[in-house]
């Protein structure tokens, strides 16, 4: 990975349920322009962008007259695909990161391996089924879609918390921070793929 090589990607995805367009710049400054029609989800995506320092534009039109599920999941798919495309061969990245993130009464841990092998371990329990009108179970659905399509192993564990908004927000912020660290250039890797296999494509 060269510091002069742009790590950017765009993805468009259309089904009978949703129309999604996503663009990312992995070496940005956390600028975001997000509109999905789901207010709380927009807020969480903004946190993901801001704390990962990934510039992110997301446009989504979905069948919200049914519920938010398809929109949230399909944004996760498209965003994961964009991140994977922008990473390319994943040369010179740090690859691994983990973090405990606190927010008021809540503490959540995230750990990531940008491995090319998608896997999600989710150990998060919410204290209520909804945050406003947003179903809390959709937080897992988003990260499942993201990890599968980005090709990352992701573990998320909420240690404790009382407020479902805080629990969700710490999940997004913790994942953002470990993603930021894991995809940054390792000055000692000099463009090498950080694997004895010689590939991080699965």
PDB file of C-alpha atoms in Angstrom:
ATOM      1  CA  UNK A   1       0.000   0.000   0.000  1.00  0.00           C
ATOM      2  CA  UNK A   2       1.445   3.329  -1.067  1.00  0.00           C
ATOM      3  CA  UNK A   3       0.551   6.534   0.706  1.00  0.00           C
ATOM      4  CA  UNK A   4      -0.172   7.984  -2.728  1.00  0.00           C
ATOM      5  CA  UNK A   5      -2.601   5.234  -3.741  1.00  0.00           C
ATOM      6  CA  UNK A   6      -6.208   6.321  -3.146  1.00  0.00           C
ATOM      7  CA  UNK A   7      -8.221   3.855  -1.115  1.00  0.00           C
ATOM      8  CA  UNK A   8     -11.655   4.834  -2.344  1.00  0.00           C
ATOM      9  CA  UNK A   9     -14.617   2.905  -3.702  1.00  0.00           C
ATOM     10  CA  UNK A  10     -18.211   3.332  -4.771  1.00  0.00           C
ATOM     11  CA  UNK A  11     -20.955   0.708  -4.682  1.00  0.00           C
ATOM     12  CA  UNK A  12     -24.495   0.859  -6.033  1.00  0.00           C
ATOM     13  CA  UNK A  13     -26.972  -1.865  -5.206  1.00  0.00           C
ATOM     14  CA  UNK A  14     -30.601  -2.136  -6.322  1.00  0.00           C
ATOM     15  CA  UNK A  15     -33.176  -4.784  -5.446  1.00  0.00           C
ATOM     16  CA  UNK A  16     -36.965  -4.849  -5.303  1.00  0.00           C
ATOM     17  CA  UNK A  17     -36.626  -3.820  -1.650  1.00  0.00           C
ATOM     18  CA  UNK A  18     -33.919  -1.138  -1.642  1.00  0.00           C
ATOM     19  CA  UNK A  19     -31.778   1.190  -3.734  1.00  0.00           C
ATOM     20  CA  UNK A  20     -28.416   1.880  -2.115  1.00  0.00           C
ATOM     21  CA  UNK A  21     -25.402   3.927  -3.159  1.00  0.00           C
ATOM     22  CA  UNK A  22     -22.289   4.174  -1.013  1.00  0.00           C
ATOM     23  CA  UNK A  23     -18.899   5.824  -1.436  1.00  0.00           C
ATOM     24  CA  UNK A  24     -15.966   5.605   0.956  1.00  0.00           C
ATOM     25  CA  UNK A  25     -12.506   7.097   1.313  1.00  0.00           C
ATOM     26  CA  UNK A  26     -10.570   5.050   3.840  1.00  0.00           C
ATOM     27  CA  UNK A  27      -7.956   7.792   4.262  1.00  0.00           C
ATOM     28  CA  UNK A  28     -10.406  10.592   4.923  1.00  0.00           C
ATOM     29  CA  UNK A  29     -11.095  12.698   7.979  1.00  0.00           C
ATOM     30  CA  UNK A  30     -14.478  11.362   9.036  1.00  0.00           C
ATOM     31  CA  UNK A  31     -16.688  13.494   6.805  1.00  0.00           C
ATOM     32  CA  UNK A  32     -20.145  12.059   6.288  1.00  0.00           C
ATOM     33  CA  UNK A  33     -23.218  12.654   4.181  1.00  0.00           C
ATOM     34  CA  UNK A  34     -25.825  10.086   5.141  1.00  0.00           C
ATOM     35  CA  UNK A  35     -29.498   9.721   4.288  1.00  0.00           C
ATOM     36  CA  UNK A  36     -31.307   6.396   4.702  1.00  0.00           C
ATOM     37  CA  UNK A  37     -34.757   7.500   5.829  1.00  0.00           C
ATOM     38  CA  UNK A  38     -34.100   5.924   9.249  1.00  0.00           C
ATOM     39  CA  UNK A  39     -33.126   8.685  11.652  1.00  0.00           C
ATOM     40  CA  UNK A  40     -31.429   6.675  14.388  1.00  0.00           C
ATOM     41  CA  UNK A  41     -29.536   4.595  11.821  1.00  0.00           C
ATOM     42  CA  UNK A  42     -28.296   7.780  10.130  1.00  0.00           C
ATOM     43  CA  UNK A  43     -26.986   8.927  13.512  1.00  0.00           C
ATOM     44  CA  UNK A  44     -25.127   5.631  14.002  1.00  0.00           C
ATOM     45  CA  UNK A  45     -23.604   5.712  10.511  1.00  0.00           C
ATOM     46  CA  UNK A  46     -22.408   9.237  11.198  1.00  0.00           C
ATOM     47  CA  UNK A  47     -20.676   7.945  14.343  1.00  0.00           C
ATOM     48  CA  UNK A  48     -19.116   5.122  12.326  1.00  0.00           C
ATOM     49  CA  UNK A  49     -17.727   7.586   9.800  1.00  0.00           C
ATOM     50  CA  UNK A  50     -16.563  10.192  12.290  1.00  0.00           C
ATOM     51  CA  UNK A  51     -14.692   7.817  14.570  1.00  0.00           C
ATOM     52  CA  UNK A  52     -13.199   5.593  11.862  1.00  0.00           C
ATOM     53  CA  UNK A  53     -12.058   8.679   9.893  1.00  0.00           C
ATOM     54  CA  UNK A  54     -13.588   7.054   6.804  1.00  0.00           C
ATOM     55  CA  UNK A  55     -15.248   9.664   4.606  1.00  0.00           C
ATOM     56  CA  UNK A  56     -18.625   8.203   3.807  1.00  0.00           C
ATOM     57  CA  UNK A  57     -21.584   9.051   1.599  1.00  0.00           C
ATOM     58  CA  UNK A  58     -24.664   6.858   1.933  1.00  0.00           C
ATOM     59  CA  UNK A  59     -27.952   7.166   0.069  1.00  0.00           C
ATOM     60  CA  UNK A  60     -30.685   4.630   0.646  1.00  0.00           C
ATOM     61  CA  UNK A  61     -34.292   4.290  -0.412  1.00  0.00           C
ATOM     62  CA  UNK A  62     -36.025   1.268   1.051  1.00  0.00           C
ATOM     63  CA  UNK A  63     -39.381  -0.290   1.787  1.00  0.00           C
ATOM     64  CA  UNK A  64     -39.771   1.530   5.084  1.00  0.00           C
ATOM     65  CA  UNK A  65     -43.536   1.066   4.884  1.00  0.00           C
ATOM     66  CA  UNK A  66     -42.797  -2.547   5.836  1.00  0.00           C
ATOM     67  CA  UNK A  67     -40.031  -1.925   8.379  1.00  0.00           C
ATOM     68  CA  UNK A  68     -36.402  -0.797   8.596  1.00  0.00           C
ATOM     69  CA  UNK A  69     -34.848  -4.251   8.228  1.00  0.00           C
ATOM     70  CA  UNK A  70     -34.093  -4.350   4.501  1.00  0.00           C
ATOM     71  CA  UNK A  71     -32.695  -0.822   4.482  1.00  0.00           C
ATOM     72  CA  UNK A  72     -30.364  -1.408   7.433  1.00  0.00           C
ATOM     73  CA  UNK A  73     -29.136  -4.782   6.186  1.00  0.00           C
ATOM     74  CA  UNK A  74     -28.622  -3.660   2.600  1.00  0.00           C
ATOM     75  CA  UNK A  75     -26.670  -0.580   3.673  1.00  0.00           C
ATOM     76  CA  UNK A  76     -24.433  -2.944   5.659  1.00  0.00           C
ATOM     77  CA  UNK A  77     -23.948  -5.079   2.548  1.00  0.00           C
ATOM     78  CA  UNK A  78     -23.084  -2.128   0.310  1.00  0.00           C
ATOM     79  CA  UNK A  79     -20.843  -0.443   2.874  1.00  0.00           C
ATOM     80  CA  UNK A  80     -18.981  -3.684   3.504  1.00  0.00           C
ATOM     81  CA  UNK A  81     -18.473  -4.200  -0.222  1.00  0.00           C
ATOM     82  CA  UNK A  82     -17.178  -0.648  -0.604  1.00  0.00           C
ATOM     83  CA  UNK A  83     -14.702  -1.056   2.259  1.00  0.00           C
ATOM     84  CA  UNK A  84     -13.472  -4.368   0.841  1.00  0.00           C
ATOM     85  CA  UNK A  85     -13.021  -2.897  -2.635  1.00  0.00           C
ATOM     86  CA  UNK A  86     -11.178   0.144  -1.252  1.00  0.00           C
ATOM     87  CA  UNK A  87      -8.839  -2.107   0.760  1.00  0.00           C
ATOM     88  CA  UNK A  88      -7.795  -4.013  -2.349  1.00  0.00           C
ATOM     89  CA  UNK A  89      -5.123  -6.584  -1.462  1.00  0.00           C
ATOM     90  CA  UNK A  90      -4.889  -5.128   2.063  1.00  0.00           C
ATOM     91  CA  UNK A  91      -1.187  -4.515   1.716  1.00  0.00           C
ATOM     92  CA  UNK A  92       0.645  -2.726   4.493  1.00  0.00           C
ATOM     93  CA  UNK A  93      -2.265  -2.496   6.918  1.00  0.00           C
ATOM     94  CA  UNK A  94      -2.027  -3.105  10.643  1.00  0.00           C
ATOM     95  CA  UNK A  95      -4.778  -5.742  10.252  1.00  0.00           C
ATOM     96  CA  UNK A  96      -5.648  -6.244  13.953  1.00  0.00           C
ATOM     97  CA  UNK A  97      -7.120  -3.998  16.634  1.00  0.00           C
ATOM     98  CA  UNK A  98      -9.167  -4.183  19.821  1.00  0.00           C
ATOM     99  CA  UNK A  99     -10.657  -1.573  22.132  1.00  0.00           C
ATOM    100  CA  UNK A 100     -12.868  -1.092  25.173  1.00  0.00           C
ATOM    101  CA  UNK A 101     -15.046   1.979  24.651  1.00  0.00           C
ATOM    102  CA  UNK A 102     -16.918   3.751  27.450  1.00  0.00           C
ATOM    103  CA  UNK A 103     -19.975   5.976  27.191  1.00  0.00           C
ATOM    104  CA  UNK A 104     -21.527   7.057  30.472  1.00  0.00           C
ATOM    105  CA  UNK A 105     -22.729   3.855  32.197  1.00  0.00           C
ATOM    106  CA  UNK A 106     -21.948   1.614  29.220  1.00  0.00           C
ATOM    107  CA  UNK A 107     -18.786  -0.259  28.262  1.00  0.00           C
ATOM    108  CA  UNK A 108     -18.411  -2.177  24.982  1.00  0.00           C
ATOM    109  CA  UNK A 109     -15.459  -4.045  23.516  1.00  0.00           C
ATOM    110  CA  UNK A 110     -14.746  -4.530  19.807  1.00  0.00           C
ATOM    111  CA  UNK A 111     -11.968  -6.587  18.236  1.00  0.00           C
ATOM    112  CA  UNK A 112     -11.258  -6.924  14.524  1.00  0.00           C
ATOM    113  CA  UNK A 113      -9.116  -8.892  12.125  1.00  0.00           C
ATOM    114  CA  UNK A 114      -9.170  -7.522   8.572  1.00  0.00           C
ATOM    115  CA  UNK A 115      -8.517 -11.055   7.456  1.00  0.00           C
ATOM    116  CA  UNK A 116     -10.533 -11.640   4.306  1.00  0.00           C
ATOM    117  CA  UNK A 117     -12.470 -14.227   6.342  1.00  0.00           C
ATOM    118  CA  UNK A 118     -15.877 -12.871   7.334  1.00  0.00           C
ATOM    119  CA  UNK A 119     -17.140 -13.781  10.781  1.00  0.00           C
ATOM    120  CA  UNK A 120     -19.207 -12.014  13.440  1.00  0.00           C
ATOM    121  CA  UNK A 121     -19.291 -12.862  17.136  1.00  0.00           C
ATOM    122  CA  UNK A 122     -22.024 -10.791  18.760  1.00  0.00           C
ATOM    123  CA  UNK A 123     -22.421 -10.726  22.527  1.00  0.00           C
ATOM    124  CA  UNK A 124     -24.675  -7.712  23.022  1.00  0.00           C
ATOM    125  CA  UNK A 125     -27.970  -7.603  24.899  1.00  0.00           C
ATOM    126  CA  UNK A 126     -30.178  -4.539  24.778  1.00  0.00           C
ATOM    127  CA  UNK A 127     -32.351  -3.425  27.671  1.00  0.00           C
ATOM    128  CA  UNK A 128     -35.280  -2.539  25.414  1.00  0.00           C
ATOM    129  CA  UNK A 129     -36.556  -3.819  22.054  1.00  0.00           C
ATOM    130  CA  UNK A 130     -36.638  -0.357  20.480  1.00  0.00           C
ATOM    131  CA  UNK A 131     -34.756   2.932  20.489  1.00  0.00           C
ATOM    132  CA  UNK A 132     -37.527   5.296  19.521  1.00  0.00           C
ATOM    133  CA  UNK A 133     -39.012   3.460  16.526  1.00  0.00           C
ATOM    134  CA  UNK A 134     -35.768   1.625  15.692  1.00  0.00           C
ATOM    135  CA  UNK A 135     -35.613  -2.119  16.425  1.00  0.00           C
ATOM    136  CA  UNK A 136     -32.496  -2.816  18.493  1.00  0.00           C
ATOM    137  CA  UNK A 137     -32.101  -6.260  16.873  1.00  0.00           C
ATOM    138  CA  UNK A 138     -31.177  -4.456  13.643  1.00  0.00           C
ATOM    139  CA  UNK A 139     -27.840  -3.360  15.131  1.00  0.00           C
ATOM    140  CA  UNK A 140     -26.662  -6.961  14.907  1.00  0.00           C
ATOM    141  CA  UNK A 141     -28.125  -7.311  11.412  1.00  0.00           C
ATOM    142  CA  UNK A 142     -26.092  -4.324  10.247  1.00  0.00           C
ATOM    143  CA  UNK A 143     -22.806  -5.613  11.646  1.00  0.00           C
ATOM    144  CA  UNK A 144     -23.482  -9.102  10.307  1.00  0.00           C
ATOM    145  CA  UNK A 145     -23.932  -7.683   6.800  1.00  0.00           C
ATOM    146  CA  UNK A 146     -20.936  -5.363   7.190  1.00  0.00           C
ATOM    147  CA  UNK A 147     -18.536  -8.048   8.400  1.00  0.00           C
ATOM    148  CA  UNK A 148     -19.623 -10.585   5.778  1.00  0.00           C
ATOM    149  CA  UNK A 149     -19.199  -8.182   2.894  1.00  0.00           C
ATOM    150  CA  UNK A 150     -16.106  -6.353   4.137  1.00  0.00           C
ATOM    151  CA  UNK A 151     -14.367  -9.677   4.739  1.00  0.00           C
ATOM    152  CA  UNK A 152     -13.502  -9.009   8.360  1.00  0.00           C
ATOM    153  CA  UNK A 153     -13.648 -11.033  11.536  1.00  0.00           C
ATOM    154  CA  UNK A 154     -15.459  -8.893  14.086  1.00  0.00           C
ATOM    155  CA  UNK A 155     -16.159  -9.552  17.756  1.00  0.00           C
ATOM    156  CA  UNK A 156     -18.409  -7.186  19.707  1.00  0.00           C
ATOM    157  CA  UNK A 157     -19.171  -7.598  23.402  1.00  0.00           C
ATOM    158  CA  UNK A 158     -21.143  -5.259  25.621  1.00  0.00           C
ATOM    159  CA  UNK A 159     -19.738  -5.614  29.128  1.00  0.00           C
ATOM    160  CA  UNK A 160     -22.564  -3.650  30.752  1.00  0.00           C
ATOM    161  CA  UNK A 161     -24.983  -0.807  30.187  1.00  0.00           C
ATOM    162  CA  UNK A 162     -28.476   0.344  31.078  1.00  0.00           C
ATOM    163  CA  UNK A 163     -29.464   2.612  28.204  1.00  0.00           C
ATOM    164  CA  UNK A 164     -30.118   0.952  24.841  1.00  0.00           C
ATOM    165  CA  UNK A 165     -29.128   4.096  22.932  1.00  0.00           C
ATOM    166  CA  UNK A 166     -25.778   4.096  24.715  1.00  0.00           C
ATOM    167  CA  UNK A 167     -25.298   0.371  24.100  1.00  0.00           C
ATOM    168  CA  UNK A 168     -25.921   0.776  20.373  1.00  0.00           C
ATOM    169  CA  UNK A 169     -23.755   3.866  20.116  1.00  0.00           C
ATOM    170  CA  UNK A 170     -20.810   2.236  21.881  1.00  0.00           C
ATOM    171  CA  UNK A 171     -21.050  -0.674  19.436  1.00  0.00           C
ATOM    172  CA  UNK A 172     -20.788   1.666  16.444  1.00  0.00           C
ATOM    173  CA  UNK A 173     -18.076   3.816  17.992  1.00  0.00           C
ATOM    174  CA  UNK A 174     -15.994   0.850  19.175  1.00  0.00           C
ATOM    175  CA  UNK A 175     -16.172  -0.808  15.760  1.00  0.00           C
ATOM    176  CA  UNK A 176     -15.279   2.512  14.139  1.00  0.00           C
ATOM    177  CA  UNK A 177     -12.180   2.897  16.283  1.00  0.00           C
ATOM    178  CA  UNK A 178     -10.865  -0.630  15.732  1.00  0.00           C
ATOM    179  CA  UNK A 179     -11.574  -0.376  12.020  1.00  0.00           C
ATOM    180  CA  UNK A 180      -9.608   2.871  11.898  1.00  0.00           C
ATOM    181  CA  UNK A 181      -6.602   1.297  13.607  1.00  0.00           C
ATOM    182  CA  UNK A 182      -6.682  -1.977  11.677  1.00  0.00           C
ATOM    183  CA  UNK A 183      -6.785  -0.423   8.200  1.00  0.00           C
ATOM    184  CA  UNK A 184      -4.127   2.209   8.876  1.00  0.00           C
ATOM    185  CA  UNK A 185      -0.707   1.836   7.280  1.00  0.00           C
ATOM    186  CA  UNK A 186       1.842  -0.026   9.371  1.00  0.00           C
ATOM    187  CA  UNK A 187       5.136   1.814   8.780  1.00  0.00           C
ATOM    188  CA  UNK A 188       7.068  -1.439   9.306  1.00  0.00           C
ATOM    189  CA  UNK A 189       5.065  -3.410   6.718  1.00  0.00           C
ATOM    190  CA  UNK A 190       6.214  -1.367   3.695  1.00  0.00           C
ATOM    191  CA  UNK A 191       3.350  -2.560   1.511  1.00  0.00           C
ATOM    192  CA  UNK A 192       3.638  -6.214   2.487  1.00  0.00           C
ATOM    193  CA  UNK A 193       0.563  -8.343   3.025  1.00  0.00           C
ATOM    194  CA  UNK A 194       0.432  -9.011   6.804  1.00  0.00           C
ATOM    195  CA  UNK A 195      -0.040 -12.772   6.548  1.00  0.00           C
ATOM    196  CA  UNK A 196       2.264 -15.792   6.264  1.00  0.00           C
ATOM    197  CA  UNK A 197      -0.107 -17.040   3.537  1.00  0.00           C
ATOM    198  CA  UNK A 198       0.688 -14.054   1.381  1.00  0.00           C
ATOM    199  CA  UNK A 199      -2.962 -13.165   0.926  1.00  0.00           C
ATOM    200  CA  UNK A 200      -5.826 -11.637   2.909  1.00  0.00           C
ATOM    201  CA  UNK A 201      -8.521 -12.502   0.414  1.00  0.00           C
ATOM    202  CA  UNK A 202      -9.994 -15.440   2.300  1.00  0.00           C
TER     203      UNK A 202
END
